[in-house]
């Protein structure tokens, strides 16, 4: 069974600085998807970034980038130039692919990020 | 693209009562998912549909839980004889159900259930 582990329950960062959130996962599959979702306080889950395992290039979305290390089964999220609006719970998630009958997301426990002014 | 919507947003009920939640996915999204999220935890998968077919159910989905998607559009999740342990946020998500970008799931705002 696949598992996702986020070992940092809480983190804080000063506004405009860079922060990295860690995620490790376990799977025996060779192709899959990894996601980072953001859940602001009392607001809905929003997709931050998506990575396909067969792509060696790390995904980037504006100030958000990932460091995907497939052999180490590691998928960290780097937030550059942190903004107050980045304050949220961040979840790492794993999904098998469509062709492998994928469907459900398997989430980590989350990392609560606070951006300080 | 109006996003995933859920109704109601909040529900307070007494133990033993039945409750039903509704989810409207993004139009033209073939797949619809239900998750449960307890305070301070990541969401846990409950079940998902491809059009009207229920393809997978988690062992978390006890006999008291039932989900339907009768016409392949909106879905309902019913909990019978609610228990205090059912108190949680119930999240709905949808995706196009196609390989690649189409597998990305988009979430609704959730229904927060409190069982007294």
PDB file of C-alpha atoms in Angstrom:
ATOM      1  CA  UNK A   1       0.000   0.000   0.000  1.00  0.00           C
ATOM      2  CA  UNK A   2       1.154   3.488  -0.759  1.00  0.00           C
ATOM      3  CA  UNK A   3       1.908   5.879   2.088  1.00  0.00           C
ATOM      4  CA  UNK A   4       2.778   9.566   2.255  1.00  0.00           C
ATOM      5  CA  UNK A   5       4.696  11.106   5.143  1.00  0.00           C
ATOM      6  CA  UNK A   6       5.132  14.771   6.011  1.00  0.00           C
ATOM      7  CA  UNK A   7       7.513  14.962   8.939  1.00  0.00           C
ATOM      8  CA  UNK A   8       7.119  18.689   9.679  1.00  0.00           C
ATOM      9  CA  UNK A   9       3.789  19.339  11.443  1.00  0.00           C
ATOM     10  CA  UNK A  10       4.445  23.103  11.653  1.00  0.00           C
ATOM     11  CA  UNK A  11       6.786  25.576  10.025  1.00  0.00           C
ATOM     12  CA  UNK A  12       7.131  29.316   9.969  1.00  0.00           C
ATOM     13  CA  UNK A  13       8.914  31.715   7.646  1.00  0.00           C
ATOM     14  CA  UNK A  14       9.395  35.439   7.414  1.00  0.00           C
ATOM     15  CA  UNK A  15       7.672  37.274   4.621  1.00  0.00           C
ATOM     16  CA  UNK A  16       9.790  37.417   1.430  1.00  0.00           C
ATOM     17  CA  UNK A  17      11.991  34.510   2.524  1.00  0.00           C
ATOM     18  CA  UNK A  18      12.155  30.984   1.111  1.00  0.00           C
ATOM     19  CA  UNK A  19      10.838  27.875   2.815  1.00  0.00           C
ATOM     20  CA  UNK A  20      10.946  24.179   1.900  1.00  0.00           C
ATOM     21  CA  UNK A  21       8.336  21.648   2.969  1.00  0.00           C
ATOM     22  CA  UNK A  22       9.296  17.972   2.995  1.00  0.00           C
ATOM     23  CA  UNK A  23       7.386  14.939   1.798  1.00  0.00           C
ATOM     24  CA  UNK A  24       8.365  11.309   1.385  1.00  0.00           C
ATOM     25  CA  UNK A  25       6.260   8.514  -0.017  1.00  0.00           C
ATOM     26  CA  UNK A  26       6.359   4.788  -0.481  1.00  0.00           C
ATOM     27  CA  UNK A  27       5.199   2.890  -3.556  1.00  0.00           C
ATOM     28  CA  UNK A  28       6.239  -0.035  -5.694  1.00  0.00           C
ATOM     29  CA  UNK A  29       4.872   1.551  -8.868  1.00  0.00           C
ATOM     30  CA  UNK A  30       7.058   3.233 -11.442  1.00  0.00           C
ATOM     31  CA  UNK A  31       4.554   5.738 -12.764  1.00  0.00           C
ATOM     32  CA  UNK A  32       2.317   7.917 -10.643  1.00  0.00           C
ATOM     33  CA  UNK A  33       1.453  11.519  -9.823  1.00  0.00           C
ATOM     34  CA  UNK A  34       2.433  13.669  -6.878  1.00  0.00           C
ATOM     35  CA  UNK A  35       0.649  16.809  -5.798  1.00  0.00           C
ATOM     36  CA  UNK A  36       0.906  19.618  -3.324  1.00  0.00           C
ATOM     37  CA  UNK A  37      -2.399  21.070  -2.176  1.00  0.00           C
ATOM     38  CA  UNK A  38      -2.901  24.153  -0.023  1.00  0.00           C
ATOM     39  CA  UNK A  39      -5.770  24.540   2.455  1.00  0.00           C
ATOM     40  CA  UNK A  40      -6.015  28.063   3.916  1.00  0.00           C
ATOM     41  CA  UNK A  41      -7.782  28.415   7.270  1.00  0.00           C
ATOM     42  CA  UNK A  42     -11.500  27.690   6.844  1.00  0.00           C
ATOM     43  CA  UNK A  43     -11.153  27.691   3.083  1.00  0.00           C
ATOM     44  CA  UNK A  44     -11.138  25.018   0.439  1.00  0.00           C
ATOM     45  CA  UNK A  45      -8.306  22.848  -0.840  1.00  0.00           C
ATOM     46  CA  UNK A  46      -6.438  24.390  -3.750  1.00  0.00           C
ATOM     47  CA  UNK A  47      -3.988  22.668  -6.091  1.00  0.00           C
ATOM     48  CA  UNK A  48      -0.521  24.206  -5.842  1.00  0.00           C
ATOM     49  CA  UNK A  49       1.577  22.042  -8.117  1.00  0.00           C
ATOM     50  CA  UNK A  50       1.581  18.664  -9.855  1.00  0.00           C
ATOM     51  CA  UNK A  51       4.409  16.305 -10.867  1.00  0.00           C
ATOM     52  CA  UNK A  52       4.290  13.252 -13.101  1.00  0.00           C
ATOM     53  CA  UNK A  53       6.764  10.606 -12.011  1.00  0.00           C
ATOM     54  CA  UNK A  54       7.995   9.814 -15.524  1.00  0.00           C
ATOM     55  CA  UNK A  55       9.080  13.425 -16.024  1.00  0.00           C
ATOM     56  CA  UNK A  56      12.552  14.084 -14.707  1.00  0.00           C
ATOM     57  CA  UNK A  57      12.149  17.843 -14.885  1.00  0.00           C
ATOM     58  CA  UNK A  58      10.916  19.386 -11.658  1.00  0.00           C
ATOM     59  CA  UNK A  59       7.578  21.181 -11.905  1.00  0.00           C
ATOM     60  CA  UNK A  60       7.374  24.916 -11.252  1.00  0.00           C
ATOM     61  CA  UNK A  61       4.431  27.293 -10.852  1.00  0.00           C
ATOM     62  CA  UNK A  62       5.487  30.892 -10.338  1.00  0.00           C
ATOM     63  CA  UNK A  63       6.935  31.075  -6.783  1.00  0.00           C
ATOM     64  CA  UNK A  64       6.342  27.363  -6.166  1.00  0.00           C
ATOM     65  CA  UNK A  65       8.729  24.638  -7.270  1.00  0.00           C
ATOM     66  CA  UNK A  66       9.367  21.039  -6.345  1.00  0.00           C
ATOM     67  CA  UNK A  67      12.444  18.921  -5.860  1.00  0.00           C
ATOM     68  CA  UNK A  68      11.420  15.472  -7.057  1.00  0.00           C
ATOM     69  CA  UNK A  69      13.888  12.712  -6.204  1.00  0.00           C
ATOM     70  CA  UNK A  70      12.325   9.524  -7.559  1.00  0.00           C
ATOM     71  CA  UNK A  71      14.946   7.103  -6.288  1.00  0.00           C
ATOM     72  CA  UNK A  72      14.765   8.570  -2.800  1.00  0.00           C
ATOM     73  CA  UNK A  73      10.942   8.810  -3.025  1.00  0.00           C
ATOM     74  CA  UNK A  74      11.120  12.409  -1.937  1.00  0.00           C
ATOM     75  CA  UNK A  75       8.960  15.309  -3.140  1.00  0.00           C
ATOM     76  CA  UNK A  76       9.656  18.620  -1.421  1.00  0.00           C
ATOM     77  CA  UNK A  77       7.948  21.958  -2.094  1.00  0.00           C
ATOM     78  CA  UNK A  78       9.901  25.199  -2.185  1.00  0.00           C
ATOM     79  CA  UNK A  79       8.073  28.474  -1.766  1.00  0.00           C
ATOM     80  CA  UNK A  80      10.115  31.511  -2.783  1.00  0.00           C
ATOM     81  CA  UNK A  81       9.377  35.114  -1.770  1.00  0.00           C
ATOM     82  CA  UNK A  82       6.839  33.940   0.820  1.00  0.00           C
ATOM     83  CA  UNK A  83       3.688  36.044   1.134  1.00  0.00           C
ATOM     84  CA  UNK A  84       1.190  36.388   3.971  1.00  0.00           C
ATOM     85  CA  UNK A  85      -1.383  34.696   1.756  1.00  0.00           C
ATOM     86  CA  UNK A  86       0.746  31.566   1.706  1.00  0.00           C
ATOM     87  CA  UNK A  87      -0.251  30.896   5.317  1.00  0.00           C
ATOM     88  CA  UNK A  88      -2.104  27.576   5.128  1.00  0.00           C
ATOM     89  CA  UNK A  89      -1.970  23.853   5.721  1.00  0.00           C
ATOM     90  CA  UNK A  90      -0.032  22.180   2.933  1.00  0.00           C
ATOM     91  CA  UNK A  91      -0.723  18.584   1.972  1.00  0.00           C
ATOM     92  CA  UNK A  92       1.422  16.303  -0.130  1.00  0.00           C
ATOM     93  CA  UNK A  93      -0.572  13.677  -2.039  1.00  0.00           C
ATOM     94  CA  UNK A  94       0.081  10.610  -4.192  1.00  0.00           C
ATOM     95  CA  UNK A  95      -2.026   9.052  -6.924  1.00  0.00           C
ATOM     96  CA  UNK A  96      -1.520   6.094  -9.219  1.00  0.00           C
ATOM     97  CA  UNK A  97      -2.075   6.742 -12.888  1.00  0.00           C
ATOM     98  CA  UNK A  98      -5.261   6.326 -14.908  1.00  0.00           C
ATOM     99  CA  UNK A  99      -3.798   3.348 -16.711  1.00  0.00           C
ATOM    100  CA  UNK A 100      -3.074   1.680 -13.395  1.00  0.00           C
ATOM    101  CA  UNK A 101      -6.703   2.135 -12.344  1.00  0.00           C
ATOM    102  CA  UNK A 102      -5.752   5.223 -10.409  1.00  0.00           C
ATOM    103  CA  UNK A 103      -8.322   7.368  -8.719  1.00  0.00           C
ATOM    104  CA  UNK A 104      -7.902   8.095  -5.073  1.00  0.00           C
ATOM    105  CA  UNK A 105      -5.472  10.576  -3.625  1.00  0.00           C
ATOM    106  CA  UNK A 106      -3.428   9.440  -0.643  1.00  0.00           C
ATOM    107  CA  UNK A 107      -2.575  12.400   1.547  1.00  0.00           C
ATOM    108  CA  UNK A 108       0.118  13.083   4.083  1.00  0.00           C
ATOM    109  CA  UNK A 109      -0.667  14.477   7.518  1.00  0.00           C
ATOM    110  CA  UNK A 110      -0.031  18.036   6.446  1.00  0.00           C
ATOM    111  CA  UNK A 111       2.381  20.839   7.334  1.00  0.00           C
ATOM    112  CA  UNK A 112       0.959  24.010   8.826  1.00  0.00           C
ATOM    113  CA  UNK A 113       2.890  26.952   7.394  1.00  0.00           C
ATOM    114  CA  UNK A 114       2.773  30.389   8.984  1.00  0.00           C
ATOM    115  CA  UNK A 115       4.204  33.370   7.142  1.00  0.00           C
ATOM    116  CA  UNK A 116       5.211  36.117   9.568  1.00  0.00           C
ATOM    117  CA  UNK A 117       5.237  39.822   8.595  1.00  0.00           C
TER     118      UNK A 117
ATOM    119  CA  UNK B   1     -16.075  26.840 -14.999  1.00  0.00           C
ATOM    120  CA  UNK B   2     -17.982  27.330 -11.759  1.00  0.00           C
ATOM    121  CA  UNK B   3     -15.974  24.929  -9.601  1.00  0.00           C
ATOM    122  CA  UNK B   4     -17.108  22.095  -7.364  1.00  0.00           C
ATOM    123  CA  UNK B   5     -20.002  23.024  -5.095  1.00  0.00           C
ATOM    124  CA  UNK B   6     -21.266  21.286  -1.969  1.00  0.00           C
ATOM    125  CA  UNK B   7     -24.432  21.656   0.021  1.00  0.00           C
ATOM    126  CA  UNK B   8     -24.937  22.213   2.880  1.00  0.00           C
ATOM    127  CA  UNK B   9     -21.717  23.850   4.047  1.00  0.00           C
ATOM    128  CA  UNK B  10     -22.471  23.071   7.682  1.00  0.00           C
ATOM    129  CA  UNK B  11     -24.692  20.479   9.318  1.00  0.00           C
ATOM    130  CA  UNK B  12     -25.398  19.907  12.993  1.00  0.00           C
ATOM    131  CA  UNK B  13     -27.360  16.803  13.854  1.00  0.00           C
ATOM    132  CA  UNK B  14     -28.140  14.605  16.796  1.00  0.00           C
ATOM    133  CA  UNK B  15     -26.707  11.145  17.177  1.00  0.00           C
ATOM    134  CA  UNK B  16     -28.872   8.571  15.444  1.00  0.00           C
ATOM    135  CA  UNK B  17     -30.248  10.923  12.793  1.00  0.00           C
ATOM    136  CA  UNK B  18     -29.676  10.478   9.065  1.00  0.00           C
ATOM    137  CA  UNK B  19     -27.930  13.157   7.012  1.00  0.00           C
ATOM    138  CA  UNK B  20     -27.422  13.635   3.279  1.00  0.00           C
ATOM    139  CA  UNK B  21     -24.857  15.783   1.538  1.00  0.00           C
ATOM    140  CA  UNK B  22     -24.802  16.856  -2.081  1.00  0.00           C
ATOM    141  CA  UNK B  23     -21.894  17.529  -4.415  1.00  0.00           C
ATOM    142  CA  UNK B  24     -22.042  19.148  -7.851  1.00  0.00           C
ATOM    143  CA  UNK B  25     -18.835  18.572  -9.803  1.00  0.00           C
ATOM    144  CA  UNK B  26     -17.272  20.804 -12.421  1.00  0.00           C
ATOM    145  CA  UNK B  27     -19.314  20.370 -15.586  1.00  0.00           C
ATOM    146  CA  UNK B  28     -17.953  17.716 -17.957  1.00  0.00           C
ATOM    147  CA  UNK B  29     -15.902  16.107 -15.183  1.00  0.00           C
ATOM    148  CA  UNK B  30     -16.513  12.375 -15.355  1.00  0.00           C
ATOM    149  CA  UNK B  31     -14.991  11.415 -12.045  1.00  0.00           C
ATOM    150  CA  UNK B  32     -16.290  12.401  -8.644  1.00  0.00           C
ATOM    151  CA  UNK B  33     -14.615  11.631  -5.318  1.00  0.00           C
ATOM    152  CA  UNK B  34     -15.604  11.763  -1.656  1.00  0.00           C
ATOM    153  CA  UNK B  35     -13.090  12.237   1.148  1.00  0.00           C
ATOM    154  CA  UNK B  36     -13.386  12.690   4.899  1.00  0.00           C
ATOM    155  CA  UNK B  37     -11.118  15.029   6.834  1.00  0.00           C
ATOM    156  CA  UNK B  38     -10.921  15.142  10.611  1.00  0.00           C
ATOM    157  CA  UNK B  39      -9.403  18.082  12.439  1.00  0.00           C
ATOM    158  CA  UNK B  40      -5.678  18.477  11.850  1.00  0.00           C
ATOM    159  CA  UNK B  41      -5.446  15.491   9.506  1.00  0.00           C
ATOM    160  CA  UNK B  42      -5.153  14.948   5.791  1.00  0.00           C
ATOM    161  CA  UNK B  43      -8.247  13.888   3.850  1.00  0.00           C
ATOM    162  CA  UNK B  44      -9.002  10.163   3.679  1.00  0.00           C
ATOM    163  CA  UNK B  45     -10.532   8.604   0.599  1.00  0.00           C
ATOM    164  CA  UNK B  46     -14.078   7.261   0.907  1.00  0.00           C
ATOM    165  CA  UNK B  47     -15.288   6.435  -2.596  1.00  0.00           C
ATOM    166  CA  UNK B  48     -15.283   7.558  -6.213  1.00  0.00           C
ATOM    167  CA  UNK B  49     -17.433   7.402  -9.331  1.00  0.00           C
ATOM    168  CA  UNK B  50     -16.684   7.253 -13.028  1.00  0.00           C
ATOM    169  CA  UNK B  51     -19.881   8.707 -14.466  1.00  0.00           C
ATOM    170  CA  UNK B  52     -22.616   6.831 -12.577  1.00  0.00           C
ATOM    171  CA  UNK B  53     -20.505   3.765 -11.747  1.00  0.00           C
ATOM    172  CA  UNK B  54     -19.045   3.530  -8.245  1.00  0.00           C
ATOM    173  CA  UNK B  55     -15.553   2.175  -8.916  1.00  0.00           C
ATOM    174  CA  UNK B  56     -13.989   1.967  -5.484  1.00  0.00           C
ATOM    175  CA  UNK B  57     -15.070   2.109  -1.859  1.00  0.00           C
ATOM    176  CA  UNK B  58     -12.787   2.463   1.138  1.00  0.00           C
ATOM    177  CA  UNK B  59     -13.136   0.197   4.139  1.00  0.00           C
ATOM    178  CA  UNK B  60     -13.828   3.454   5.997  1.00  0.00           C
ATOM    179  CA  UNK B  61     -17.191   3.492   4.253  1.00  0.00           C
ATOM    180  CA  UNK B  62     -19.186   1.395   6.692  1.00  0.00           C
ATOM    181  CA  UNK B  63     -22.673   0.005   6.010  1.00  0.00           C
ATOM    182  CA  UNK B  64     -24.126   3.222   7.404  1.00  0.00           C
ATOM    183  CA  UNK B  65     -22.640   5.196   4.529  1.00  0.00           C
ATOM    184  CA  UNK B  66     -24.000   5.165   1.001  1.00  0.00           C
ATOM    185  CA  UNK B  67     -23.100   7.249  -2.015  1.00  0.00           C
ATOM    186  CA  UNK B  68     -24.857   7.636  -5.323  1.00  0.00           C
ATOM    187  CA  UNK B  69     -24.384   9.427  -8.587  1.00  0.00           C
ATOM    188  CA  UNK B  70     -27.564   8.478 -10.404  1.00  0.00           C
ATOM    189  CA  UNK B  71     -27.179  10.348 -13.686  1.00  0.00           C
ATOM    190  CA  UNK B  72     -23.453  10.806 -13.709  1.00  0.00           C
ATOM    191  CA  UNK B  73     -23.761  14.434 -12.670  1.00  0.00           C
ATOM    192  CA  UNK B  74     -24.257  15.382  -9.008  1.00  0.00           C
ATOM    193  CA  UNK B  75     -23.637  12.940  -6.186  1.00  0.00           C
ATOM    194  CA  UNK B  76     -25.109  12.401  -2.737  1.00  0.00           C
ATOM    195  CA  UNK B  77     -23.480  10.944   0.349  1.00  0.00           C
ATOM    196  CA  UNK B  78     -25.847   9.681   3.028  1.00  0.00           C
ATOM    197  CA  UNK B  79     -24.915   8.719   6.563  1.00  0.00           C
ATOM    198  CA  UNK B  80     -27.514   6.724   8.448  1.00  0.00           C
ATOM    199  CA  UNK B  81     -27.747   6.546  12.247  1.00  0.00           C
ATOM    200  CA  UNK B  82     -25.003   9.112  12.728  1.00  0.00           C
ATOM    201  CA  UNK B  83     -22.451   8.635  15.481  1.00  0.00           C
ATOM    202  CA  UNK B  84     -20.244  11.226  17.177  1.00  0.00           C
ATOM    203  CA  UNK B  85     -17.248   9.715  15.378  1.00  0.00           C
ATOM    204  CA  UNK B  86     -18.783  10.785  12.071  1.00  0.00           C
ATOM    205  CA  UNK B  87     -18.086  14.425  12.940  1.00  0.00           C
ATOM    206  CA  UNK B  88     -15.702  15.622  10.247  1.00  0.00           C
ATOM    207  CA  UNK B  89     -15.384  17.664   7.081  1.00  0.00           C
ATOM    208  CA  UNK B  90     -16.699  15.788   4.050  1.00  0.00           C
ATOM    209  CA  UNK B  91     -14.915  16.865   0.886  1.00  0.00           C
ATOM    210  CA  UNK B  92     -15.946  16.302  -2.682  1.00  0.00           C
ATOM    211  CA  UNK B  93     -13.599  16.536  -5.660  1.00  0.00           C
ATOM    212  CA  UNK B  94     -13.922  16.024  -9.390  1.00  0.00           C
ATOM    213  CA  UNK B  95     -11.643  15.372 -12.347  1.00  0.00           C
ATOM    214  CA  UNK B  96     -11.999  14.889 -16.074  1.00  0.00           C
ATOM    215  CA  UNK B  97     -11.023  11.255 -15.680  1.00  0.00           C
ATOM    216  CA  UNK B  98      -8.521  11.332 -18.525  1.00  0.00           C
ATOM    217  CA  UNK B  99      -4.877  10.409 -18.453  1.00  0.00           C
ATOM    218  CA  UNK B 100      -2.405  13.194 -17.782  1.00  0.00           C
ATOM    219  CA  UNK B 101      -3.767  16.601 -16.768  1.00  0.00           C
ATOM    220  CA  UNK B 102      -7.233  15.096 -16.668  1.00  0.00           C
ATOM    221  CA  UNK B 103      -6.390  13.177 -13.530  1.00  0.00           C
ATOM    222  CA  UNK B 104      -5.991  16.313 -11.416  1.00  0.00           C
ATOM    223  CA  UNK B 105      -8.692  16.581  -8.779  1.00  0.00           C
ATOM    224  CA  UNK B 106     -10.372  19.863  -7.881  1.00  0.00           C
ATOM    225  CA  UNK B 107     -11.995  20.179  -4.500  1.00  0.00           C
ATOM    226  CA  UNK B 108     -15.188  21.746  -3.270  1.00  0.00           C
ATOM    227  CA  UNK B 109     -15.504  23.789  -0.058  1.00  0.00           C
ATOM    228  CA  UNK B 110     -16.634  20.785   1.988  1.00  0.00           C
ATOM    229  CA  UNK B 111     -19.534  20.050   4.319  1.00  0.00           C
ATOM    230  CA  UNK B 112     -18.673  20.268   7.996  1.00  0.00           C
ATOM    231  CA  UNK B 113     -20.711  17.772  10.030  1.00  0.00           C
ATOM    232  CA  UNK B 114     -21.088  17.944  13.791  1.00  0.00           C
ATOM    233  CA  UNK B 115     -22.889  15.096  15.518  1.00  0.00           C
ATOM    234  CA  UNK B 116     -24.079  15.935  19.020  1.00  0.00           C
TER     235      UNK B 116
END
